[in-house]
Short mmCIF file of C-alpha atoms and ligand atoms in Angstrom, two decimals:
data_model
loop_
_atom_site.label_atom_id
_atom_site.label_comp_id
_atom_site.label_asym_id
_atom_site.label_seq_id
_atom_site.Cartn_x
_atom_site.Cartn_y
_atom_site.Cartn_z
CA UNK A 1 28.43 2.90 9.46
CA UNK A 2 28.83 1.17 6.01
CA UNK A 3 29.61 -2.09 7.72
CA UNK A 4 26.37 -2.26 9.76
CA UNK A 5 23.94 -2.63 6.90
CA UNK A 6 21.92 -5.76 6.65
CA UNK A 7 19.93 -6.59 3.58
CA UNK A 8 17.23 -9.26 2.95
CA UNK A 9 18.47 -11.46 0.22
CA UNK A 10 15.79 -13.23 -1.70
CA UNK A 11 18.41 -15.91 -2.69
CA UNK A 12 19.09 -16.97 0.85
CA UNK A 13 15.60 -15.95 2.15
CA UNK A 14 17.37 -14.27 5.12
CA UNK A 15 18.80 -10.98 6.18
CA UNK A 16 22.58 -10.89 5.49
CA UNK A 17 25.20 -8.37 6.41
CA UNK A 18 26.04 -6.39 3.32
CA UNK A 19 29.56 -7.00 2.09
CA UNK A 20 30.22 -5.16 -1.21
CA UNK A 21 32.64 -6.65 -3.71
CA UNK A 22 34.88 -3.61 -3.65
CA UNK A 23 35.01 -1.74 -0.33
CA UNK A 24 33.12 1.51 -0.42
CA UNK A 25 31.49 0.78 -3.77
CA UNK A 26 28.17 -0.67 -4.78
CA UNK A 27 26.90 -1.91 -8.12
CA UNK A 28 23.09 -1.78 -8.15
CA UNK A 29 20.90 -2.88 -11.10
CA UNK A 30 17.18 -2.45 -11.14
CA UNK A 31 14.88 -3.60 -13.91
CA UNK A 32 13.31 -0.65 -15.41
CA UNK A 33 9.87 -0.07 -17.09
CA UNK A 34 8.65 -1.46 -20.32
CA UNK A 35 7.79 1.85 -22.04
CA UNK A 36 4.84 0.92 -24.05
CA UNK A 37 2.31 2.63 -21.75
CA UNK A 38 2.02 5.02 -18.83
CA UNK A 39 3.48 3.81 -15.59
CA UNK A 40 0.83 3.24 -12.90
CA UNK A 41 1.17 3.86 -9.17
CA UNK A 42 2.23 0.19 -8.62
CA UNK A 43 5.18 0.48 -10.89
CA UNK A 44 6.09 3.83 -9.12
CA UNK A 45 6.15 2.05 -5.82
CA UNK A 46 8.87 -0.29 -6.98
CA UNK A 47 11.01 2.55 -8.49
CA UNK A 48 10.42 4.86 -5.33
CA UNK A 49 11.48 1.90 -3.05
CA UNK A 50 14.73 1.57 -5.07
CA UNK A 51 15.20 5.32 -4.83
CA UNK A 52 15.00 5.02 -1.07
CA UNK A 53 17.54 2.20 -1.14
CA UNK A 54 19.94 4.10 -3.59
CA UNK A 55 19.59 7.32 -1.45
CA UNK A 56 20.51 5.50 1.74
CA UNK A 57 23.45 3.72 0.16
CA UNK A 58 24.70 7.16 -1.08
CA UNK A 59 24.06 8.61 2.45
CA UNK A 60 26.17 6.10 3.92
CA UNK A 61 29.07 7.25 1.75
CA UNK A 62 29.08 4.35 -0.77
CA UNK A 63 30.02 5.27 -4.32
CA UNK A 64 27.05 3.72 -6.09
CA UNK A 65 26.77 2.91 -9.79
CA UNK A 66 22.98 2.69 -10.19
CA UNK A 67 21.85 1.18 -13.41
CA UNK A 68 18.16 1.01 -14.31
CA UNK A 69 17.37 -0.10 -17.92
CA UNK A 70 14.59 0.97 -20.22
CA UNK A 71 12.91 -1.96 -21.86
CA UNK A 72 12.17 -0.64 -25.36
CA UNK A 73 11.98 -3.82 -27.41
CA UNK A 74 11.53 -7.53 -27.06
CA UNK A 75 8.89 -7.69 -24.42
CA UNK A 76 6.17 -10.00 -25.56
CA UNK A 77 2.86 -10.22 -23.83
CA UNK A 78 3.55 -13.45 -22.06
CA UNK A 79 6.61 -13.75 -19.78
CA UNK A 80 7.64 -16.92 -21.64
CA UNK A 81 8.07 -15.43 -25.20
CA UNK A 82 4.55 -16.07 -26.34
CA UNK A 83 1.97 -13.54 -27.58
CA UNK A 84 2.34 -10.27 -29.41
CA UNK A 85 5.07 -7.78 -29.18
CA UNK A 86 3.83 -5.13 -26.73
CA UNK A 87 5.44 -2.23 -28.63
CA UNK A 88 4.18 -3.26 -32.07
CA UNK A 89 0.61 -3.79 -30.73
CA UNK A 90 0.50 -0.38 -29.08
CA UNK A 91 2.12 1.28 -32.16
CA UNK A 92 -0.64 -0.16 -34.32
CA UNK A 93 -3.26 0.96 -31.85
CA UNK A 94 -2.02 4.57 -31.52
CA UNK A 95 -0.96 4.80 -35.16
CA UNK A 96 2.65 5.60 -34.29
CA UNK A 97 6.00 4.25 -35.03
CA UNK A 98 7.12 1.79 -32.25
CA UNK A 99 10.00 4.25 -31.52
CA UNK A 100 7.40 7.05 -31.04
CA UNK A 101 5.76 4.83 -28.43
CA UNK A 102 9.10 4.35 -26.76
CA UNK A 103 9.92 8.11 -26.69
CA UNK A 104 6.41 9.12 -25.47
CA UNK A 105 6.35 6.76 -22.48
CA UNK A 106 10.08 7.22 -21.73
CA UNK A 107 9.48 10.97 -21.33
CA UNK A 108 6.31 10.29 -19.30
CA UNK A 109 8.21 7.95 -17.08
CA UNK A 110 11.02 10.49 -16.43
CA UNK A 111 8.38 13.22 -15.62
CA UNK A 112 6.69 11.06 -13.11
CA UNK A 113 9.93 10.13 -11.45
CA UNK A 114 10.78 13.88 -11.16
CA UNK A 115 7.31 14.55 -9.66
CA UNK A 116 8.04 12.04 -6.98
CA UNK A 117 11.64 13.46 -6.44
CA UNK A 118 13.27 10.25 -7.43
CA UNK A 119 17.06 10.58 -8.35
CA UNK A 120 17.99 9.59 -11.90
CA UNK A 121 20.15 6.40 -12.09
CA UNK A 122 23.83 6.68 -13.06
CA UNK A 123 23.19 4.85 -16.39
CA UNK A 124 19.89 4.15 -17.97
CA UNK A 125 20.65 1.68 -20.82
CA UNK A 126 18.17 0.72 -23.36
CA UNK A 127 17.60 -2.70 -24.94
CA UNK A 128 17.71 -1.39 -28.41
CA UNK A 129 21.07 0.37 -27.75
CA UNK A 130 22.62 -2.99 -26.73
CA UNK A 131 21.66 -5.48 -29.47
CA UNK A 132 25.34 -6.27 -30.14
CA UNK A 133 26.07 -7.23 -26.56
CA UNK A 134 23.03 -9.30 -26.47
CA UNK A 135 23.83 -11.16 -29.58
CA UNK A 136 27.41 -11.85 -28.30
CA UNK A 137 26.11 -13.24 -25.10
CA UNK A 138 23.65 -15.55 -26.97
CA UNK A 139 26.55 -16.64 -29.13
CA UNK A 140 28.50 -17.71 -25.98
CA UNK A 141 25.53 -19.51 -24.39
CA UNK A 142 25.17 -21.43 -27.63
CA UNK A 143 28.86 -22.25 -27.56
CA UNK A 144 28.82 -23.42 -24.04
CA UNK A 145 25.99 -25.75 -24.99
CA UNK A 146 23.02 -24.26 -23.10
CA UNK A 147 21.07 -23.05 -26.14
CA UNK A 148 19.85 -24.18 -29.42
CA UNK A 149 18.62 -22.68 -32.60
CA UNK A 150 15.19 -23.73 -34.29
CA UNK A 151 14.31 -22.00 -37.49
CA UNK A 152 15.93 -18.66 -36.71
CA UNK A 153 14.87 -18.51 -32.92
CA UNK A 154 17.27 -19.37 -30.16
CA UNK A 155 16.04 -21.16 -27.15
CA UNK A 156 17.60 -21.54 -23.73
CA UNK A 157 17.82 -25.29 -22.74
CA UNK A 158 16.51 -25.19 -19.01
CA UNK A 159 16.81 -28.98 -18.52
CA UNK A 160 20.33 -29.21 -19.70
CA UNK A 161 21.34 -26.12 -17.49
CA UNK A 162 19.54 -27.59 -14.47
CA UNK A 163 21.68 -30.69 -14.70
CA UNK A 164 24.67 -28.58 -13.62
CA UNK A 165 23.11 -25.63 -11.94
CA UNK A 166 19.86 -25.15 -9.94
CA UNK A 167 17.34 -23.33 -12.22
CA UNK A 168 14.71 -22.53 -9.69
CA UNK A 169 16.97 -21.46 -6.74
CA UNK A 170 15.71 -17.95 -6.53
CA UNK A 171 12.14 -19.01 -5.78
CA UNK A 172 13.44 -22.17 -3.97
CA UNK A 173 11.72 -24.62 -6.40
CA UNK A 174 12.84 -27.75 -7.93
CA UNK A 175 12.62 -28.22 -11.81
CA UNK A 176 9.83 -30.93 -11.34
CA UNK A 177 7.67 -28.47 -9.38
CA UNK A 178 8.14 -25.87 -12.09
CA UNK A 179 7.31 -28.23 -14.84
CA UNK A 180 4.01 -29.08 -13.19
CA UNK A 181 2.86 -25.52 -13.69
CA UNK A 182 3.55 -25.42 -17.44
CA UNK A 183 1.45 -26.73 -20.37
CA UNK A 184 2.49 -29.88 -22.22
CA UNK A 185 4.34 -29.30 -25.62
CA UNK A 186 2.07 -29.93 -28.57
CA UNK A 187 4.50 -31.58 -30.90
CA UNK A 188 4.19 -28.44 -33.08
CA UNK A 189 6.41 -26.49 -30.70
CA UNK A 190 9.82 -25.26 -31.75
CA UNK A 191 11.06 -25.62 -28.06
CA UNK A 192 12.53 -28.91 -26.76
CA UNK A 193 11.52 -28.48 -23.17
CA UNK A 194 8.49 -26.91 -21.64
CA UNK A 195 10.46 -24.37 -19.57
CA UNK A 196 12.78 -23.27 -22.36
CA UNK A 197 12.62 -19.64 -23.18
CA UNK A 198 13.68 -17.51 -26.16
CA UNK A 199 17.00 -15.60 -26.22
CA UNK A 200 16.41 -14.47 -29.74
CA UNK A 201 13.23 -14.45 -31.67
CA UNK A 202 12.87 -14.77 -35.38
CA UNK A 203 11.21 -11.66 -37.04
CA UNK A 204 7.91 -12.26 -38.87
CA UNK A 205 7.49 -10.48 -42.21
CA UNK A 206 5.45 -7.74 -40.46
CA UNK A 207 7.78 -7.20 -37.50
CA UNK A 208 8.86 -3.60 -37.43
CA UNK A 209 11.71 -3.59 -34.83
CA UNK A 210 14.27 -6.17 -35.99
CA UNK A 211 17.94 -6.58 -36.34
CA UNK A 212 20.33 -8.92 -38.33
CA UNK A 213 21.99 -11.57 -36.39
CA UNK A 214 23.84 -14.87 -37.06
CA UNK A 215 20.49 -16.54 -36.92
CA UNK A 216 18.80 -14.13 -39.32
CA UNK A 217 16.66 -11.07 -38.78
CA UNK A 218 15.05 -10.98 -35.47
CA UNK A 219 14.97 -9.39 -32.03
CA UNK A 220 16.20 -10.23 -28.40
CA UNK A 221 14.09 -11.89 -25.82
CA UNK A 222 13.18 -9.72 -22.69
CA UNK A 223 15.39 -11.57 -20.33
CA UNK A 224 18.70 -11.48 -22.07
CA UNK A 225 18.74 -7.55 -22.18
CA UNK A 226 19.07 -7.37 -18.45
CA UNK A 227 21.84 -10.00 -18.33
CA UNK A 228 23.74 -8.32 -21.17
CA UNK A 229 23.39 -4.83 -19.77
CA UNK A 230 24.08 -5.56 -16.04
CA UNK A 231 27.21 -7.41 -16.89
CA UNK A 232 28.35 -4.71 -19.31
CA UNK A 233 28.18 -1.99 -16.83
CA UNK A 234 28.47 -3.74 -13.44
CA UNK A 235 30.65 -6.93 -14.18
CA UNK A 236 30.01 -10.58 -14.43
CA UNK A 237 29.20 -10.67 -10.66
CA UNK A 238 27.85 -7.43 -9.02
CA UNK A 239 26.35 -6.49 -5.63
CA UNK A 240 22.65 -5.85 -5.83
CA UNK A 241 19.86 -6.63 -8.42
CA UNK A 242 16.41 -5.41 -7.63
CA UNK A 243 12.94 -5.43 -9.09
CA UNK A 244 9.30 -6.15 -8.18
CA UNK A 245 8.47 -9.61 -6.63
CA UNK A 246 6.54 -10.53 -9.73
CA UNK A 247 9.77 -10.77 -11.64
CA UNK A 248 11.29 -13.34 -9.44
CA UNK A 249 9.84 -16.51 -10.88
CA UNK A 250 10.54 -15.96 -14.55
CA UNK A 251 12.52 -12.90 -15.48
CA UNK A 252 15.10 -13.03 -12.74
CA UNK A 253 15.27 -16.86 -12.66
CA UNK A 254 16.06 -16.69 -16.36
CA UNK A 255 18.54 -13.82 -15.91
CA UNK A 256 20.45 -15.86 -13.37
CA UNK A 257 20.42 -18.87 -15.80
CA UNK A 258 21.65 -16.89 -18.72
CA UNK A 259 24.49 -15.29 -16.92
CA UNK A 260 25.59 -18.37 -15.09
CA UNK A 261 25.54 -20.40 -18.32
CA UNK A 262 27.63 -17.79 -20.08
CA UNK A 263 30.11 -16.92 -17.36
CA UNK A 264 29.96 -19.88 -15.05
CA UNK A 265 29.55 -17.34 -12.18
CA UNK A 266 26.56 -16.36 -10.02
CA UNK A 267 25.80 -12.85 -11.36
CA UNK A 268 24.35 -11.31 -8.25
CA UNK A 269 25.37 -11.29 -4.59
CA UNK A 270 22.12 -9.77 -3.17
CA UNK A 271 18.73 -10.12 -4.89
CA UNK A 272 16.23 -7.55 -3.61
CA UNK A 273 12.42 -7.65 -4.33
CA UNK A 274 9.74 -5.17 -3.54
CA UNK A 275 6.24 -6.12 -2.70
CA UNK A 276 3.23 -5.06 -4.57
CA UNK A 277 0.87 -2.07 -4.29
CA UNK A 278 -2.68 -3.47 -4.07
CA UNK A 279 -6.17 -1.92 -4.39
CA UNK A 280 -8.67 -3.63 -2.08
CA UNK A 281 -6.19 -6.44 -1.80
CA UNK A 282 -5.72 -6.95 -5.60
CA UNK A 283 -2.39 -6.27 -7.11
CA UNK A 284 -2.45 -3.02 -9.21
CA UNK A 285 -1.88 -3.92 -12.82
CA UNK A 286 -2.76 -2.85 -16.33
CA UNK A 287 -4.52 -6.14 -16.95
CA UNK A 288 -6.69 -5.91 -13.73
CA UNK A 289 -7.85 -2.55 -14.78
CA UNK A 290 -7.30 -1.11 -11.32
CA UNK A 291 -4.42 1.22 -11.98
CA UNK A 292 -4.24 4.83 -11.19
CA UNK A 293 -1.85 7.03 -13.22
CA UNK A 294 0.12 9.36 -11.03
CA UNK A 295 -1.54 12.29 -12.83
CA UNK A 296 -4.92 11.14 -11.87
CA UNK A 297 -3.79 10.77 -8.35
CA UNK A 298 -2.45 14.41 -8.22
CA UNK A 299 -5.62 15.84 -9.72
CA UNK A 300 -8.05 13.42 -7.97
CA UNK A 301 -9.66 12.79 -11.35
CA UNK A 302 -10.55 9.10 -10.88
CA UNK A 303 -13.76 7.41 -9.60
CA UNK A 304 -11.89 5.73 -6.67
CA UNK A 305 -10.25 9.04 -5.53
CA UNK A 306 -12.02 11.25 -2.98
CA UNK A 307 -9.61 14.14 -3.94
CA UNK A 308 -6.22 14.88 -5.35
CA UNK A 309 -3.03 14.16 -3.37
CA UNK A 310 0.28 15.89 -3.73
CA UNK A 311 3.31 13.94 -5.01
CA UNK A 312 5.07 14.19 -1.60
CA UNK A 313 2.08 12.98 0.35
CA UNK A 314 2.04 9.94 -1.97
CA UNK A 315 5.71 9.42 -1.53
CA UNK A 316 5.36 9.69 2.23
CA UNK A 317 2.44 7.28 2.04
CA UNK A 318 4.85 4.70 0.38
CA UNK A 319 7.65 5.32 2.95
CA UNK A 320 5.30 4.43 5.88
CA UNK A 321 5.27 0.62 4.72
CA UNK A 322 8.23 -1.57 4.50
CA UNK A 323 9.20 -2.33 0.90
CA UNK A 324 8.91 -6.01 1.49
CA UNK A 325 5.17 -5.72 2.70
CA UNK A 326 2.16 -5.18 0.46
CA UNK A 327 0.74 -1.66 0.56
CA UNK A 328 -2.86 -1.26 0.09
CA UNK A 329 -4.15 1.91 -1.42
CA UNK A 330 -6.94 3.81 0.32
CA UNK A 331 -8.17 7.37 0.46
CA UNK A 332 -7.98 7.25 4.41
CA UNK A 333 -4.36 6.10 4.36
CA UNK A 334 -3.37 8.90 1.86
CA UNK A 335 -5.22 11.47 3.91
CA UNK A 336 -3.50 10.34 7.07
CA UNK A 337 -0.13 10.63 5.09
CA UNK A 338 -1.06 14.05 3.88
CA UNK A 339 -1.35 15.12 7.45
CA UNK A 340 1.75 13.26 8.62
CA UNK A 341 3.82 14.84 5.89
CA UNK A 342 2.62 18.23 6.82
CA UNK A 343 3.45 17.70 10.41
CA UNK A 344 6.89 16.67 9.59
CA UNK A 345 7.52 19.54 7.14
CA UNK A 346 6.22 22.11 9.76
CA UNK A 347 8.40 20.72 12.45
CA UNK A 348 11.40 21.19 10.19
CA UNK A 349 10.32 24.87 9.61
CA UNK A 350 9.84 25.37 13.38
CA UNK A 351 13.41 24.03 13.81
CA UNK A 352 14.75 27.44 12.67
CA UNK A 353 12.84 29.34 15.18
CA UNK A 354 13.70 27.20 18.31
CA UNK A 355 15.27 28.88 21.31
CA UNK A 356 18.22 26.95 22.93
CA UNK A 357 18.98 26.47 26.60
CA UNK A 358 21.78 25.24 28.75
CA UNK A 359 20.47 21.68 28.92
CA UNK A 360 18.59 19.14 26.78
CA UNK A 361 15.69 17.06 28.03
CA UNK A 362 15.51 14.39 25.28
CA UNK A 363 18.40 12.20 24.07
CA UNK A 364 19.12 13.54 20.49
CA UNK A 365 22.18 11.37 19.96
CA UNK A 366 20.01 8.20 20.73
CA UNK A 367 17.42 9.44 18.17
CA UNK A 368 20.02 9.60 15.58
CA UNK A 369 21.26 6.18 16.38
CA UNK A 370 17.76 4.74 16.22
CA UNK A 371 17.34 6.34 12.65
CA UNK A 372 20.46 4.54 11.53
CA UNK A 373 19.40 1.27 13.19
CA UNK A 374 16.14 1.41 11.27
CA UNK A 375 17.67 1.90 8.01
CA UNK A 376 20.53 -0.56 8.64
CA UNK A 377 17.85 -3.27 9.29
CA UNK A 378 16.92 -3.77 5.60
CA UNK A 379 15.98 -0.25 4.92
CA UNK A 380 13.08 -0.13 7.49
CA UNK A 381 11.71 3.19 6.45
CA UNK A 382 8.41 2.97 8.57
CA UNK A 383 10.46 2.64 11.78
CA UNK A 384 12.58 5.61 10.54
CA UNK A 385 9.46 7.67 10.02
CA UNK A 386 8.36 6.77 13.57
CA UNK A 387 11.74 8.10 14.84
CA UNK A 388 11.29 11.24 12.79
CA UNK A 389 7.82 11.80 14.37
CA UNK A 390 9.55 11.45 17.72
CA UNK A 391 11.90 14.22 16.43
CA UNK A 392 8.98 16.36 15.39
CA UNK A 393 7.43 15.74 18.85
CA UNK A 394 10.57 17.05 20.59
CA UNK A 395 10.72 20.14 18.25
CA UNK A 396 7.17 20.99 19.14
CA UNK A 397 7.73 20.42 22.85
CA UNK A 398 10.81 22.75 22.86
CA UNK A 399 8.70 25.32 20.83
CA UNK A 400 5.98 25.12 23.41
CA UNK A 401 8.44 25.64 26.27
CA UNK A 402 7.84 22.13 27.64
CA UNK A 403 11.18 20.78 26.79
CA UNK A 404 14.60 22.30 26.45
CA UNK A 405 17.54 21.89 23.96
CA UNK A 406 21.20 23.03 23.85
CA UNK A 407 22.69 24.77 20.97
CA UNK A 408 24.75 21.68 20.18
CA UNK A 409 21.87 19.27 20.22
CA UNK A 410 19.70 21.62 18.17
CA UNK A 411 22.33 21.50 15.51
CA UNK A 412 22.29 17.67 15.67
CA UNK A 413 18.60 17.52 15.59
CA UNK A 414 18.55 19.81 12.47
CA UNK A 415 21.15 17.46 10.83
CA UNK A 416 19.04 14.34 11.68
CA UNK A 417 15.80 15.87 10.32
CA UNK A 418 17.61 17.15 7.11
CA UNK A 419 19.61 14.00 6.50
CA UNK A 420 16.76 11.54 6.90
CA UNK A 421 13.70 13.57 5.68
CA UNK A 422 15.22 15.19 2.69
CA UNK A 423 18.30 13.06 1.65
CA UNK A 424 17.23 9.62 2.59
CA UNK A 425 13.34 9.61 2.47
CA UNK A 426 13.57 11.95 -0.47
CA UNK A 427 10.81 14.24 0.65
CA UNK A 428 10.96 18.00 -0.19
CA UNK A 429 8.80 20.98 0.97
CA UNK A 430 5.67 21.45 -0.88
CA UNK A 431 3.05 24.04 -0.09
CA UNK A 432 -0.12 23.21 -1.90
CA UNK A 433 -1.72 19.90 -2.75
CA UNK A 434 -2.59 20.95 -6.15
CA UNK A 435 1.27 20.73 -6.57
CA UNK A 436 1.23 22.14 -10.12
CA UNK A 437 1.77 25.88 -9.99
CA UNK A 438 5.44 25.82 -8.92
CA UNK A 439 5.89 29.53 -9.04
CA UNK A 440 2.86 30.26 -6.71
CA UNK A 441 3.99 27.46 -4.36
CA UNK A 442 7.48 29.18 -4.14
CA UNK A 443 6.03 32.51 -3.48
CA UNK A 444 3.73 31.09 -0.85
CA UNK A 445 6.67 29.33 0.80
CA UNK A 446 8.47 32.68 1.08
CA UNK A 447 5.46 34.48 2.53
CA UNK A 448 4.62 31.86 4.94
CA UNK A 449 8.31 31.59 6.10
CA UNK A 450 8.27 35.37 6.85
CA UNK A 451 4.98 35.00 8.63
CA UNK A 452 6.41 32.14 10.68
CA UNK A 453 9.36 34.32 11.67
CA UNK A 454 7.12 37.26 12.52
CA UNK A 455 4.98 35.05 14.84
CA UNK A 456 8.22 33.57 16.48
CA UNK A 457 9.21 37.23 17.21
CA UNK A 458 5.75 37.86 18.50
CA UNK A 459 5.33 40.42 15.81
CA UNK A 460 1.62 39.77 15.37
CA UNK A 461 0.93 43.01 13.54
CA UNK A 462 3.00 41.59 10.50
CA UNK A 463 1.73 38.03 10.73
CA UNK A 464 -1.87 39.34 10.77
CA UNK A 465 -1.19 41.70 7.97
CA UNK A 466 0.13 38.98 5.70
CA UNK A 467 -2.82 36.86 6.43
CA UNK A 468 -5.30 39.71 5.76
CA UNK A 469 -3.59 40.81 2.58
CA UNK A 470 -3.58 37.19 1.30
CA UNK A 471 -7.25 36.94 1.96
CA UNK A 472 -7.96 40.01 -0.15
CA UNK A 473 -6.30 38.12 -2.93
CA UNK A 474 -8.58 35.03 -2.29
CA UNK A 475 -5.84 32.99 -0.59
CA UNK A 476 -6.97 31.72 2.85
CA UNK A 477 -4.35 30.64 5.48
CA UNK A 478 -5.33 28.22 8.29
CA UNK A 479 -3.30 27.41 11.31
CA UNK A 480 -3.92 23.79 12.16
CA UNK A 481 -2.34 21.41 14.62
CA UNK A 482 -0.27 20.02 11.74
CA UNK A 483 0.88 23.49 10.65
CA UNK A 484 -0.13 26.06 8.11
CA UNK A 485 -2.37 25.15 5.32
CA UNK A 486 -3.38 27.47 2.53
CA UNK A 487 -5.94 27.37 -0.29
CA UNK A 488 -7.23 29.53 -3.04
CA UNK A 489 -10.90 30.42 -3.16
CA UNK A 490 -12.34 29.26 -6.41
P1 AMP B 501 6.95 -3.31 -16.12
O1 AMP B 501 6.95 -2.00 -16.79
O2 AMP B 501 5.58 -4.03 -16.42
O3 AMP B 501 8.08 -4.16 -16.62
O4 AMP B 501 7.07 -3.06 -14.66
C1 AMP B 501 8.02 -2.30 -14.04
C2 AMP B 501 8.08 -2.55 -12.58
O5 AMP B 501 6.96 -2.39 -11.80
C3 AMP B 501 8.59 -4.02 -12.32
O6 AMP B 501 9.71 -4.04 -11.36
C4 AMP B 501 7.34 -4.63 -11.74
O7 AMP B 501 7.70 -5.70 -10.81
C5 AMP B 501 6.81 -3.45 -10.87
N1 AMP B 501 5.40 -3.62 -10.62
C6 AMP B 501 4.36 -3.99 -11.50
N2 AMP B 501 3.17 -3.84 -10.79
C7 AMP B 501 3.39 -3.49 -9.58
C8 AMP B 501 2.57 -3.26 -8.31
N3 AMP B 501 1.28 -3.46 -8.38
N4 AMP B 501 3.14 -2.97 -7.19
C9 AMP B 501 4.61 -2.72 -7.23
N5 AMP B 501 5.39 -2.89 -8.25
C10 AMP B 501 4.73 -3.31 -9.40
ZN1 ZN B 502 15.28 -7.00 -15.94
#
């Protein structure tokens, strides 16, 4: 199965058969968050998309080393090393140490990833923990002639690099086109060329996070951290590098240039980019002011939200659009996802109560085949979801006595639903869309399971008793087409 995976490679702008450097192993690097503020739902979309990709690679049996960094220094407000340091600015605003900012938002990021049932990466390196590696890499780039020092700041010489390599290859643009989009140098600039970017930035007297280097006290540029850390943990050339589409033109283009200049090798075989989460067609971002925090989404406490949505409904919402398409946020879409998720989960519960026969009416083997085909086609989760809904339809039909299934096929159907819903899509059972009281959710899960089993045995006395007793405790159970819902009377 491992040899049937196709991945869309931004570098070639086409789907390519996935051939790992070492058979059975995958090196995967994803640009992590800049931890100077809370992650919004757009950031989450990118990380959840890569969680799906990681999960599927693991499911296929690959041994994956998944590296996702934490940017905790060196990210200035402009992508091309201009403006204030994001951490210093926030530290001043919140009257905290820059490292308190880093700690606060790193913990917040991890909590949110857990809420969304995203798996942790194998290594989560920080920029501040790899200053030596970055300095070493910059030294080599200078030695090889692709960088120069101006008054304690080191710049990458893009035009010189472009004479031997192709600087704009990731976005398929020539240097001349790229130059057109940049401002003229003023004569006061330290840079030689308009596209040159900083590898190391000289500290100002007020800079708090700074380190000694051969060029004086300073801090690394944002792009060098990913080149230094990816090559340290995955090698000079590795399999897959990912990130949001907005990182292609500058951050990833510069990463390629740095690594290629240093090692004279292309650093990455497959570049993968996720598309943006939008709100009314506008990209969700901190600067546009249209960002929801995951917490606001779970509680519904935001003017654009009609109600709260549980983490798994939101995750399911994201799985219903391919990672390379834009995903527009809307209350209607989330409500539909909430229902769809409940339908899928209920069908999985019903699986345990199905009766088997001597023949099967639907082709279960073919269903499994279609699930793999969808995911092997550049991780096409929406098609996978459509197939899983077909699985849910079969389950409900067998339950209603309209279709039949053999014991062997039922075992296969269970395997398909568990493999793809839990392991690959990363969904998990969740009972209440308030989503917060885990103990109560757990208890309700047990009670509803007993009620389900009682109903399956036609033991209506028990199932009714459970419903009535819960009602006395202000918990209402509703049997709907999508399954059982419960709520607490306020
Ligand atoms: P940052 O913390 O700003 O470095 O962003 C972390 C990740 O989130 C990057 O891979 C971005 O490309 C991605 N990202 C930012 N905004 C969005 C969005 N609206 N939709 C999807 N991904 C996004
Ligand atoms: Zn990066």
